[in-house]
Short mmCIF file of C-alpha atoms and ligand atoms in Angstrom, two decimals:
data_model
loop_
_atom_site.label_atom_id
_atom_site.label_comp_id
_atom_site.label_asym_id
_atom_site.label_seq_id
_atom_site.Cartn_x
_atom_site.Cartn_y
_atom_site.Cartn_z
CA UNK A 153 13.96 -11.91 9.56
CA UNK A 154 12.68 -14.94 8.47
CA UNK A 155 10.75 -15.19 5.34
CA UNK A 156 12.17 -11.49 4.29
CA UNK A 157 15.64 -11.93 3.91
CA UNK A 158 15.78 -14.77 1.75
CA UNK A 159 13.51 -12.95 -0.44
CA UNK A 160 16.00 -10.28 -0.67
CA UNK A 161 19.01 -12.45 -1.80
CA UNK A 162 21.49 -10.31 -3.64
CA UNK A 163 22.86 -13.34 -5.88
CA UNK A 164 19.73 -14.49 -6.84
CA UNK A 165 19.08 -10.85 -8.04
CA UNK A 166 21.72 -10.78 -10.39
CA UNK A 167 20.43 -13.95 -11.69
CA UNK A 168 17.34 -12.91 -12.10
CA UNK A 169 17.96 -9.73 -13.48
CA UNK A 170 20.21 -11.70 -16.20
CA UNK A 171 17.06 -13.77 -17.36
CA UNK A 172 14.77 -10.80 -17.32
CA UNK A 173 17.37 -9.16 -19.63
CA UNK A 174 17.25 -12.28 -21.90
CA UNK A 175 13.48 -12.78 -22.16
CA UNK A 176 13.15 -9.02 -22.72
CA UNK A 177 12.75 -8.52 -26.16
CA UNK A 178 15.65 -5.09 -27.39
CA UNK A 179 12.70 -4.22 -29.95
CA UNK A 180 9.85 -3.37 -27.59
CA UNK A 181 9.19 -1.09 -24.24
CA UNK A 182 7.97 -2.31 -21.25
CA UNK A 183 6.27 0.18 -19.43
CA UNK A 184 4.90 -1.85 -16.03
CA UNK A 185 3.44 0.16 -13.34
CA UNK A 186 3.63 -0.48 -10.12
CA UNK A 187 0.50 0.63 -8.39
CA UNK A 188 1.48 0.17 -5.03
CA UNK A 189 3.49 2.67 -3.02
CA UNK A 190 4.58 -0.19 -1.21
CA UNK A 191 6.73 -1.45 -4.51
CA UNK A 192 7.68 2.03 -5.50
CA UNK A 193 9.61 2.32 -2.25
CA UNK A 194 10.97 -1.25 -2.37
CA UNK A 195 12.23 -0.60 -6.30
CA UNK A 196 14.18 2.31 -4.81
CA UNK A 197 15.42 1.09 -1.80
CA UNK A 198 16.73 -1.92 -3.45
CA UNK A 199 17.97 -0.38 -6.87
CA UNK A 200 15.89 -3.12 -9.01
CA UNK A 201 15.11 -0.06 -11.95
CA UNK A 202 19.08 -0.61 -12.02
CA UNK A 203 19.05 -4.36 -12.87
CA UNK A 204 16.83 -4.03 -15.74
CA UNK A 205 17.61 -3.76 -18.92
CA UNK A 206 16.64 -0.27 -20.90
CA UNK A 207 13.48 -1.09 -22.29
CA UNK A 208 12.02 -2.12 -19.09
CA UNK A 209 10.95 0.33 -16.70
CA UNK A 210 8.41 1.29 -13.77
CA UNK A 211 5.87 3.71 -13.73
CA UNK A 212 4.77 4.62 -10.09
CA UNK A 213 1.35 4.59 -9.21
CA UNK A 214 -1.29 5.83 -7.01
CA UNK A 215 -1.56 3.32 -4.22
CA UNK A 216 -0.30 5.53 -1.78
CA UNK A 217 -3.13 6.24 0.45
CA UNK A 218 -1.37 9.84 2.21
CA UNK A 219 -0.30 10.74 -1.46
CA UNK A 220 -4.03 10.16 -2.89
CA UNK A 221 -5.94 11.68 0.44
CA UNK A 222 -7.02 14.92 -0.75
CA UNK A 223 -6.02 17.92 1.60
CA UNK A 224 -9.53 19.24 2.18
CA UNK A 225 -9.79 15.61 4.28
CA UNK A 226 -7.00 17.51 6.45
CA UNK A 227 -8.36 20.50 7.02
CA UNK A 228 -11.18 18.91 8.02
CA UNK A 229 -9.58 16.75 10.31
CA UNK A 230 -7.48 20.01 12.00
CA UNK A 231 -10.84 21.46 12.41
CA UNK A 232 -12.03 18.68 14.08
CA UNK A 233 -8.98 19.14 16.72
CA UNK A 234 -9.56 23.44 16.97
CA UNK A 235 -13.17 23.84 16.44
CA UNK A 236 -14.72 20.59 17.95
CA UNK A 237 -11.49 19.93 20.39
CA UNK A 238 -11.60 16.54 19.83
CA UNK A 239 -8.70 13.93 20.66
CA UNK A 240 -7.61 13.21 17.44
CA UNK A 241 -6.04 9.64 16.51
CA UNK A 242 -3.99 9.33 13.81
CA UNK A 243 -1.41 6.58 12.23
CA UNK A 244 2.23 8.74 11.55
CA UNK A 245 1.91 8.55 7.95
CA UNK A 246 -0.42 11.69 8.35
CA UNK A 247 1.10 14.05 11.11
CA UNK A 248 3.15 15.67 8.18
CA UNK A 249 0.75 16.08 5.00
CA UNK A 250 0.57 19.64 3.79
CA UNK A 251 -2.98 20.89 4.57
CA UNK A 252 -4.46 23.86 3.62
CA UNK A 253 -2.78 27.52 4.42
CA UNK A 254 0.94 26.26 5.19
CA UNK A 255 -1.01 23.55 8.15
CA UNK A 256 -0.42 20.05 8.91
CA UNK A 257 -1.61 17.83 11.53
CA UNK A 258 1.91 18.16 13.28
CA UNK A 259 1.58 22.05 13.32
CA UNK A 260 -2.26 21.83 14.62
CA UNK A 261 -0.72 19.45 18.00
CA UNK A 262 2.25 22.18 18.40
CA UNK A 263 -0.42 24.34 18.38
CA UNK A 264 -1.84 22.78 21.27
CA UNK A 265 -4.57 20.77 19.01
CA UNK A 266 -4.52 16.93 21.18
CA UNK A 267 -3.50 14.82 18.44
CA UNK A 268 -2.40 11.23 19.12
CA UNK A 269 0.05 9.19 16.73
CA UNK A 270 -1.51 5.50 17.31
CA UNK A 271 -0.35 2.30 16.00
CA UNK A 272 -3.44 0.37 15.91
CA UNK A 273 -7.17 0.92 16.11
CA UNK A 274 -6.92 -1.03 19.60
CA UNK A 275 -4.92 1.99 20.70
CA UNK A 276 -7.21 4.49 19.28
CA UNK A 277 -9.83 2.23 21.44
CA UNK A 278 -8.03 2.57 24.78
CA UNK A 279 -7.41 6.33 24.40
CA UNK A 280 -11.45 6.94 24.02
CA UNK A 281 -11.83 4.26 27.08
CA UNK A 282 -9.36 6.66 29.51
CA UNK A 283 -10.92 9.69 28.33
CA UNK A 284 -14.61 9.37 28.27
CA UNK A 285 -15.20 13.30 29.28
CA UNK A 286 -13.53 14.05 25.30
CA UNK A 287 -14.26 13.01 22.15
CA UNK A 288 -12.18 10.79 20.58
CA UNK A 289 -11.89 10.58 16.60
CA UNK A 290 -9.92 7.92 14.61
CA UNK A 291 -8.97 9.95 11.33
CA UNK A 292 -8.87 6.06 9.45
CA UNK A 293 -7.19 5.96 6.48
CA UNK A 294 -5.65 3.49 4.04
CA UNK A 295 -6.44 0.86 1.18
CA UNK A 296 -8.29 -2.71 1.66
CA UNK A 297 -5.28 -3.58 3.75
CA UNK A 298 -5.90 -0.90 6.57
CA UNK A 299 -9.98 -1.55 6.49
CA UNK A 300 -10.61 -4.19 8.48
CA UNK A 301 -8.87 -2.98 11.38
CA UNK A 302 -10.98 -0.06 11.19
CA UNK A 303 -14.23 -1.97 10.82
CA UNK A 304 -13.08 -4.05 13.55
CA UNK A 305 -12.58 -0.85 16.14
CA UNK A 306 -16.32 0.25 15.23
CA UNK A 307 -17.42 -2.89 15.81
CA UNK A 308 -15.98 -2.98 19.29
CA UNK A 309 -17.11 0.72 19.67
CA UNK A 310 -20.60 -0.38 19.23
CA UNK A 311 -20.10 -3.49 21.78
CA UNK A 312 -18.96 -1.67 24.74
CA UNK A 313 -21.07 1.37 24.19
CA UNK A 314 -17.79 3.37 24.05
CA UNK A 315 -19.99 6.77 23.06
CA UNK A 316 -17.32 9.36 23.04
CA UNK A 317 -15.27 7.37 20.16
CA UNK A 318 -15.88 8.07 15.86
CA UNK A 319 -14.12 7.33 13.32
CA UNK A 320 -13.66 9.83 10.47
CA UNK A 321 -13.49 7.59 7.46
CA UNK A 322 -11.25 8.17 4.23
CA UNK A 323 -10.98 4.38 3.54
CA UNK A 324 -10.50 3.87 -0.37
CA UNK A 325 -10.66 1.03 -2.99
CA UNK A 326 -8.19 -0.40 -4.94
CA UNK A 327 -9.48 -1.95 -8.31
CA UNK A 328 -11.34 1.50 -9.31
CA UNK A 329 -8.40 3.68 -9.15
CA UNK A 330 -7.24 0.80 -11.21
CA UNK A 331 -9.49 1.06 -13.49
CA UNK A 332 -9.41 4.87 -13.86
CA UNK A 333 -5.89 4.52 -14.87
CA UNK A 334 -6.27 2.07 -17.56
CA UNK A 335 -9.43 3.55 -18.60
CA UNK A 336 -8.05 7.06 -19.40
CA UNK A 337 -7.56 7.65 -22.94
CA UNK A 338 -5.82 10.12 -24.35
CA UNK A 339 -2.53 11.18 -22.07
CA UNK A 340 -4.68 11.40 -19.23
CA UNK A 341 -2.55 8.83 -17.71
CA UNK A 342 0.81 6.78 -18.94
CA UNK A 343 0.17 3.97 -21.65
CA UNK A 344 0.45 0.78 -19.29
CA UNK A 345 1.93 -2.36 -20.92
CA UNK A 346 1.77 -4.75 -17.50
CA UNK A 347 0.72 -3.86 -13.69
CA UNK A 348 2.50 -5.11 -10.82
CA UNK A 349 -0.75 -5.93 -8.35
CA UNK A 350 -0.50 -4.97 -5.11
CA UNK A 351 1.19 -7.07 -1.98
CA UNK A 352 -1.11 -6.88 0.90
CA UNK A 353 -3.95 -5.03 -0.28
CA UNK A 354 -4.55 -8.52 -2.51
CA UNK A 355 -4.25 -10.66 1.00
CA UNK A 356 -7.66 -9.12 1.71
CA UNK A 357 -9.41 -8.82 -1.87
CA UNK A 358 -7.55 -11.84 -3.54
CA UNK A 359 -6.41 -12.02 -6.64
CA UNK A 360 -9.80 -12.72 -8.24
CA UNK A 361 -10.47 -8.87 -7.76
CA UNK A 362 -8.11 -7.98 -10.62
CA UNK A 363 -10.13 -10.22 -13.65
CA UNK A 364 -11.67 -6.99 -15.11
CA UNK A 365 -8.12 -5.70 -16.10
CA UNK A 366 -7.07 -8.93 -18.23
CA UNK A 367 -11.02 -9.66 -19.50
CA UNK A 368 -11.99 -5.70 -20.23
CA UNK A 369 -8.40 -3.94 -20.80
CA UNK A 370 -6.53 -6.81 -22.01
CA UNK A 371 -3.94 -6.32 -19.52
CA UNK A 372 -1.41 -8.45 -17.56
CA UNK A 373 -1.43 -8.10 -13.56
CA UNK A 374 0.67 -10.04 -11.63
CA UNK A 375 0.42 -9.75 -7.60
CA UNK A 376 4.05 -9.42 -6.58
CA UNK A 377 4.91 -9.34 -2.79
CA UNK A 378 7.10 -6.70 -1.29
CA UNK A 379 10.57 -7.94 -1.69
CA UNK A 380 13.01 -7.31 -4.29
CA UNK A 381 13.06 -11.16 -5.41
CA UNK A 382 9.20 -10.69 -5.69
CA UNK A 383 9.26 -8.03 -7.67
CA UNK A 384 11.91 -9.28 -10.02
CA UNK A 385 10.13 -12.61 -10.58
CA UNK A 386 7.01 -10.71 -11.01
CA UNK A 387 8.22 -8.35 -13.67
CA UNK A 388 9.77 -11.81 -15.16
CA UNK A 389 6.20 -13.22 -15.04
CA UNK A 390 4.94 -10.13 -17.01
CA UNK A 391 7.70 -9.82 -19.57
CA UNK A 392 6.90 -13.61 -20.62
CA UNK A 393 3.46 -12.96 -20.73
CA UNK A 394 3.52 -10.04 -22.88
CA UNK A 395 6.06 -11.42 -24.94
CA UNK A 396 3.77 -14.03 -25.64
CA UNK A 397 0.61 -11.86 -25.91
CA UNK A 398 -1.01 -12.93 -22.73
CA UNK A 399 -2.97 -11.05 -21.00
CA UNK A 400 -4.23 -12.73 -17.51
CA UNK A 401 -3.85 -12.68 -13.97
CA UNK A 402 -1.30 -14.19 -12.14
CA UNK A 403 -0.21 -14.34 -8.70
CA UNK A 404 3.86 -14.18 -7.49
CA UNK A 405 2.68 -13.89 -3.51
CA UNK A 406 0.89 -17.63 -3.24
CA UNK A 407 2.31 -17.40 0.37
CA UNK A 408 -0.11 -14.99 1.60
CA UNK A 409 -2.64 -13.95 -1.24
CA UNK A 410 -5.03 -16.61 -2.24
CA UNK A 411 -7.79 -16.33 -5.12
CA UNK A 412 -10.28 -15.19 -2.86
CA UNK A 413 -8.72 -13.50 -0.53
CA UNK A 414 -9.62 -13.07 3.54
CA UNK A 415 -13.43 -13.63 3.35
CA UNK A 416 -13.77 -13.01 7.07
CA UNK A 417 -12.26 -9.14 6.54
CA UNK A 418 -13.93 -9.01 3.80
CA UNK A 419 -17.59 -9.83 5.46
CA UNK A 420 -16.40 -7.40 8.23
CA UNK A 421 -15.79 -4.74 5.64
CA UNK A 422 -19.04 -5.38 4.38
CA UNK A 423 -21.12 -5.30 7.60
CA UNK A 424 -19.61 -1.79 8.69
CA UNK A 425 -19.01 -0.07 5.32
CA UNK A 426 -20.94 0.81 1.98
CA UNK A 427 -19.41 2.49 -0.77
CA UNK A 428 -19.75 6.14 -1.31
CA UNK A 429 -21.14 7.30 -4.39
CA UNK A 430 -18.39 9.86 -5.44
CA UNK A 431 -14.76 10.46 -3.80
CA UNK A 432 -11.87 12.28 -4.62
CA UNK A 433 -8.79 11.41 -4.75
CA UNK A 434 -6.41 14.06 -4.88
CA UNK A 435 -4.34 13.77 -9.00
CA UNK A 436 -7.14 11.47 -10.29
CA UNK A 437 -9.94 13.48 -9.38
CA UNK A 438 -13.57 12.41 -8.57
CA UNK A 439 -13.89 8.57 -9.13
CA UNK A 440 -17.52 7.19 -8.48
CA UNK A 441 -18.09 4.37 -6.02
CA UNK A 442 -14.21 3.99 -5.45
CA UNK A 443 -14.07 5.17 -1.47
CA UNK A 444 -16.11 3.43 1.39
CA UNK A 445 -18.77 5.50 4.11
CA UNK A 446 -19.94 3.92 7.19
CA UNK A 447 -22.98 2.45 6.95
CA UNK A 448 -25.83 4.43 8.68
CA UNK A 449 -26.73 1.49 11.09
CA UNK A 450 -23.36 2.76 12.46
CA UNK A 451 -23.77 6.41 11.95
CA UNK A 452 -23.36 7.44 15.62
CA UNK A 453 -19.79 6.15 15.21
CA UNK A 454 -19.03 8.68 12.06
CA UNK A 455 -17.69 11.26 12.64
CA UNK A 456 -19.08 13.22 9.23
CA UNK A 457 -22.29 12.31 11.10
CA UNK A 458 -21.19 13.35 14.58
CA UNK A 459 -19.47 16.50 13.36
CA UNK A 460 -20.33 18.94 11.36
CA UNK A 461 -17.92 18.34 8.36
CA UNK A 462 -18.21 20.66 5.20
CA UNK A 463 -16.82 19.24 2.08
CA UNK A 464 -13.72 21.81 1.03
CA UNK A 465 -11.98 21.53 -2.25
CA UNK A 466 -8.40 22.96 -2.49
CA UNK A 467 -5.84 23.46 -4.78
CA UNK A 468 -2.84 22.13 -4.55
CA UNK A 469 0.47 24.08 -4.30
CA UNK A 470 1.36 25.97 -7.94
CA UNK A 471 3.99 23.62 -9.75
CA UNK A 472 3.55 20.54 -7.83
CA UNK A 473 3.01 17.48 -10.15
CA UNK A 474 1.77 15.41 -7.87
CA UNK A 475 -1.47 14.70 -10.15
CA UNK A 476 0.06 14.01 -13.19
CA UNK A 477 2.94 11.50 -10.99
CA UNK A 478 0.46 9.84 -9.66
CA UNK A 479 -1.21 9.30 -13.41
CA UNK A 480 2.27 7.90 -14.30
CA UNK A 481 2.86 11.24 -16.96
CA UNK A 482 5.38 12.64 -15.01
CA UNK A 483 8.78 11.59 -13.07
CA UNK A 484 9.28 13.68 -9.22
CA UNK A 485 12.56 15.26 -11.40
CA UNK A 486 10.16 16.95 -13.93
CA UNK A 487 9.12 18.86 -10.94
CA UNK A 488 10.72 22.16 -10.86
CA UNK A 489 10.24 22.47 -6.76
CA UNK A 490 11.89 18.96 -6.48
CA UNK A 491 14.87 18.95 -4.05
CA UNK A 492 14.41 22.76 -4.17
CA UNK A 493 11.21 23.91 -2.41
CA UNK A 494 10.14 20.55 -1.84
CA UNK A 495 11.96 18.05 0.19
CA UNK A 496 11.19 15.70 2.97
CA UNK A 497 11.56 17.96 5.98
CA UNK A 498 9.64 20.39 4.11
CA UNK A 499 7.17 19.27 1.99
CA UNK A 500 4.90 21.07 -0.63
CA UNK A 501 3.03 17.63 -1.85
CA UNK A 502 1.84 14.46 -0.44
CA UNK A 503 3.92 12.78 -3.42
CA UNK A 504 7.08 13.83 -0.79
CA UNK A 505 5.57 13.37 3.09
CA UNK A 506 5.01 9.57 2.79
CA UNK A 507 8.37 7.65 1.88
CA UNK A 508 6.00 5.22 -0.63
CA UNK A 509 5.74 8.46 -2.91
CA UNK A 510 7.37 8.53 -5.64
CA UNK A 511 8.84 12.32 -4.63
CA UNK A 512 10.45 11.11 -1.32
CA UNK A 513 11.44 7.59 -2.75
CA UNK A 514 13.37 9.95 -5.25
CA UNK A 515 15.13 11.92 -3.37
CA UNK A 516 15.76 9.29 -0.63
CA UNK A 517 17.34 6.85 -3.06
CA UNK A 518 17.25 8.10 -6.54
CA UNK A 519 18.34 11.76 -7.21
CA UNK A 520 21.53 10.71 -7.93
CA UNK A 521 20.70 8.44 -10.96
CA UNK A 522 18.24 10.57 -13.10
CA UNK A 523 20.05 10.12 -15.84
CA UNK A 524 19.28 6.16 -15.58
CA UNK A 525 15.77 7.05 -14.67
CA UNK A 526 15.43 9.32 -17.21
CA UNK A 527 15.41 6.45 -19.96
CA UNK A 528 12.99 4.42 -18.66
CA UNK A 529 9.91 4.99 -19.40
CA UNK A 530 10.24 6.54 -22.88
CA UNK A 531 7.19 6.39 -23.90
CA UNK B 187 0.99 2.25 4.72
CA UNK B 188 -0.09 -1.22 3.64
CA UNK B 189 3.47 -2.83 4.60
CA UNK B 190 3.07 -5.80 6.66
CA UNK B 191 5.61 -7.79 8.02
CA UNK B 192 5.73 -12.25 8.79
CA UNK B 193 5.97 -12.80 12.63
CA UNK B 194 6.02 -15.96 14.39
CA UNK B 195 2.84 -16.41 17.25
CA UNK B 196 4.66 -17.43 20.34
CA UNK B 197 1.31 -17.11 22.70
CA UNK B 198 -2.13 -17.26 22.00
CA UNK B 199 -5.38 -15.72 23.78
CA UNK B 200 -8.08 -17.77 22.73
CA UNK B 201 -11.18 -15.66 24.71
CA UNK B 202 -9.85 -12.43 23.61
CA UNK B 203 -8.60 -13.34 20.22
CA UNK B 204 -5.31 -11.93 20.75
CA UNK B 205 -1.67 -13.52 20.20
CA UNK B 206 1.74 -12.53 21.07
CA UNK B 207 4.09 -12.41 17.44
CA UNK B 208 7.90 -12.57 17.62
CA UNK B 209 8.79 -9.95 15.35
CA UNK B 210 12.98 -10.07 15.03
CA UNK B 211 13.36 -10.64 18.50
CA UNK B 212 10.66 -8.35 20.00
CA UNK B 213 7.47 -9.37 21.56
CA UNK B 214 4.69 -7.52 19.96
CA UNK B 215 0.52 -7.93 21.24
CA UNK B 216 -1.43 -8.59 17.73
CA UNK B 217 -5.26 -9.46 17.40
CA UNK B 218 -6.39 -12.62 15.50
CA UNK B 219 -9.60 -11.28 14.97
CA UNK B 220 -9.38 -11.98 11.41
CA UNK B 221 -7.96 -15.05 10.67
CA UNK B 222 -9.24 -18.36 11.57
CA UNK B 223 -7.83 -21.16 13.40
CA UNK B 224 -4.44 -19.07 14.97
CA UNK B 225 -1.81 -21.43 16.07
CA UNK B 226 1.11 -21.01 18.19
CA UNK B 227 3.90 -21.58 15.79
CA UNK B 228 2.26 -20.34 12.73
CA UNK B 229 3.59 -17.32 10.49
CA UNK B 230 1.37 -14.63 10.36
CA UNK B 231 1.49 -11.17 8.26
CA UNK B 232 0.56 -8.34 10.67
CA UNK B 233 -0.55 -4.87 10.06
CA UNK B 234 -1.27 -1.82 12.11
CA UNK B 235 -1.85 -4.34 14.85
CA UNK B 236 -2.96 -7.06 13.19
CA UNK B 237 -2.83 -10.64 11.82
CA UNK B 238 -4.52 -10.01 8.25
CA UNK B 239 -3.30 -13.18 7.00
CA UNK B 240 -1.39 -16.27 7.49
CA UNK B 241 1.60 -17.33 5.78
CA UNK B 242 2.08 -20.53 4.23
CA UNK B 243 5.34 -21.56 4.47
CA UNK B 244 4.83 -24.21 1.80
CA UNK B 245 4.06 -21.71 -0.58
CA UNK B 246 7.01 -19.48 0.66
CA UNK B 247 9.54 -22.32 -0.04
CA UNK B 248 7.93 -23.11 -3.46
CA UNK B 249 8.73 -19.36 -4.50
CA UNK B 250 12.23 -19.80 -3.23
CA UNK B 251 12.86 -23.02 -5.08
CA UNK B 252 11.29 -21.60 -8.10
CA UNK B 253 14.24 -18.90 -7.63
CA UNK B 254 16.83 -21.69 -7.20
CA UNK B 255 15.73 -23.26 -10.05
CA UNK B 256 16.33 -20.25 -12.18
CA UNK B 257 20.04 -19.47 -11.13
CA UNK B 258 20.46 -23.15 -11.49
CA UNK B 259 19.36 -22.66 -14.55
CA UNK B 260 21.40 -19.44 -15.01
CA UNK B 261 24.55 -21.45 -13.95
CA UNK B 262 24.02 -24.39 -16.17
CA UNK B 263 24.21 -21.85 -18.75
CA UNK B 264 27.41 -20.16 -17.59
CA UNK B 265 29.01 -23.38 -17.88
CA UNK B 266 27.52 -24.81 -20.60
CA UNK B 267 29.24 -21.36 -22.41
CA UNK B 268 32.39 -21.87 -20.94
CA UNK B 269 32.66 -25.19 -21.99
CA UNK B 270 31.71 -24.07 -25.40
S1 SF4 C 174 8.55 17.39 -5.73
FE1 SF4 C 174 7.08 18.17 -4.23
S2 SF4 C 174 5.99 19.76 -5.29
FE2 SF4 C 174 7.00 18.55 -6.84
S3 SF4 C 174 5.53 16.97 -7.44
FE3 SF4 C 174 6.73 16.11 -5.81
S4 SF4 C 174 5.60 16.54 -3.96
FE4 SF4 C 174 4.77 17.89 -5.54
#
């Protein structure tokens, strides 16, 4: 495909990986995390951990939107299906997410719950347009990236007067749960030498979104696209820059992420959404003003508003890690139900159902090579 | 969840803001909503459905030359060692 397979050019990689293993300097660590899920998967996929040098290794992060959707968001969406019989809309990533009481959206439509795997809003759209004796409900998730889509779909909602279609809204923000993690002292989360900014989300907010981490935590961010080359250069860009005590924001992915970002999504964003005071996130807990509502000139098109929605808390399962993975303090191997209880067909954490969590990226590409992995991030 | 892939725009919809992308060979119905002046021709990243963004192919070529440069660079070195 054009403009993805030259980025994934297997001689350049070994070139690359031969400077990065000359810049790197065999006295220090590098601990970079990669906050996007996105990257995690790609670093597997591609073996890049392999073609670094020791002292240079990737902690995974929480920009995974299934892995950080807490499960009380799921039950509530299953209820939606068996109490309210709803149509419910969902993108794949979700069908399989443990819910509460051994659930998950996929049991809830074998149940006979009428739950729709769409690819788009537009989709979600149509479905409410041929059905307008149900209720339809778009369970919207995602980052930045997956917003304006969603914002777009209301929009059109509101248009056509399509009143049988709401959205139930779990949209989160990026640079808080950034923050969070750099701002947590004291093991709460992995010491973090360098971040590796997210791809797409970053097409939308543009790199300028990022300044607080080089001006307030003195740290170096550099937006890397999706593709191993990217992410080699990027961790290139970071090495040099901590090597030479830098601490700014640069930007790898100049062919699609500008300084300021898509102002038109962004003014959509803006015009449906407003942030929510509080939100959790499942591992990092209760971050204020770090999720997004719908605004209440558009309250007949939320579902919160149109349903009646209680707010459940949940634990998670006993032994999963998920929380402290998605802090960066743990590796999917220190997990004692890794591979064991918890694998891909059957999974007991959100870290496992999406393949951009660490868990599944694991045991998809990496549970052979723990003993490399092991090193990497020794803190 | 936020992966989005380049696609070419072989068709464009001006009135209802949507554009057909050739994604590897398969015809795929996108919405231009949000991005401005859509061109037949041009790259665009799309996601869940839609163009978020498009891609400048300048910039995509200066990356790639910026790789070049480096194994060039690498390789200069090689010899330069061998010779030495
Ligand atoms: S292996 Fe499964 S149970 Fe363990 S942390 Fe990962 S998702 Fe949770």
């Amino acid at each position: 495909m054009k403009f993805v397979d030259e980025f994934r050019d297997g001689a350049i990689a070994r070139k690359l990986a031969k400077t990065i293993a000359e810049t790197a300097l065999p006295d220090r660590q590098y601990r970079l995390m990669e906050f996007c899920g996105g990257h995690t998967h790609a670093i597997f996929r591609f073996g890049v951990q392999d073609l670094m040098p020791e002292n240079v290794g990737f902690i995974h992060g929480p920009g995974c939107p299934v892995c950080v959707l807490p499960k009380g968001r799921i039950d509530n969406a299953i209820a939606l299906v068996q109490q309210h019989d709803v149509i419910l809309c969902t993108y794949a990533d979700l069908i399989r997410v443990p819910a509460s009481a051994q659930m998950s959206l996929l049991k809830a439509k074998a149940d006979g719950g009428d739950i729709r795997m769409v690819y788009s809003t537009q989709d979600a759209l149509h479905i409410a347009r041929a059905h307008p004796q149900r209720q339809v409900v778009f369970f919207a998730i995602g980052f930045e990236t997956t917003t304006p889509p969603t914002a777009i779909a209301i929009r059109q909602a509101r248009a056509e007067g399509l009143n049988n279609f709401s959205v139930f809204c779990n949209h989160v923000l990026t640079p808080p749960a950034m923050r969070t993690i750099l701002q947590a002292e004291g093991g709460a989360s992995a010491h973090i030498d360098g971040i590796l900014g997210p791809s797409h989300v970053s097409t939308i907010i543009g790199s300028q979104a990022y300044a607080f981490c080089a001006e307030t935590f003195h740290v170096p961010l550099v937006i890397a696209g999706f593709e191993p080359l990217d992410v080699m250069q990027s961790t290139l860009m970071l090495i040099r820059q901590l090597n030479a005590g830098t601490a700014i924001i640069e930007n790898e992915y100049t062919r699609v992420v500008t300084r300021a970002g898509n102002r038109k999504a962004q003014q959509l964003m803006a015009e449906v959404f407003e942030l929510r005071p509080t939100f959790e996130w499942r591992g990092l807990g209760m971050l204020a003003q770090s999720a997004l509502k719908i605004r209440h000139e558009f309250a007949d098109l939320d579902a919160e508003c149109r349903f009646n929605m209680p707010a459940i808390t949940t634990a998670d399962v006993k032994g999963c890690l998920c929380p402290a993975i998605l802090r960066g303090l743990n590796k999917p191997t220190d997990c004692k139900l890794f591979g064991t209880v918890c694998t891909p067909e059957n999974p007991m954490g959100a870290c496992m159902v999406s393949s951009e969590g660490a868990c599944a990226a694991y045991w998809s590409y990496g549970r052979f090579r723990r003993e490399t992995t092991k090193q990497e991030v020794a803190a | 969840m936020c992966l989005a892939v380049p696609a070419r725009i072989i068709s464009l919809d001006a009135s209802t803001e949507m554009a057909v992308v050739n994604l590897s060979g398969i015809h795929k119905e996108v919405s231009t909503v949000l991005i401005d002046d859509a061109a037949i021709g041009d790259y665009v990243l799309i996601h869940v459905g839609y163009a978020l963004h498009k891609l400048s192919e300048e910039e995509a070529y200066r990356t790639l030359a910026m790789f070049d440069e480096l194994a060039q660079m690498n390789e200069a070195e090689e010899t330069l060692d061998e010779i030495v």
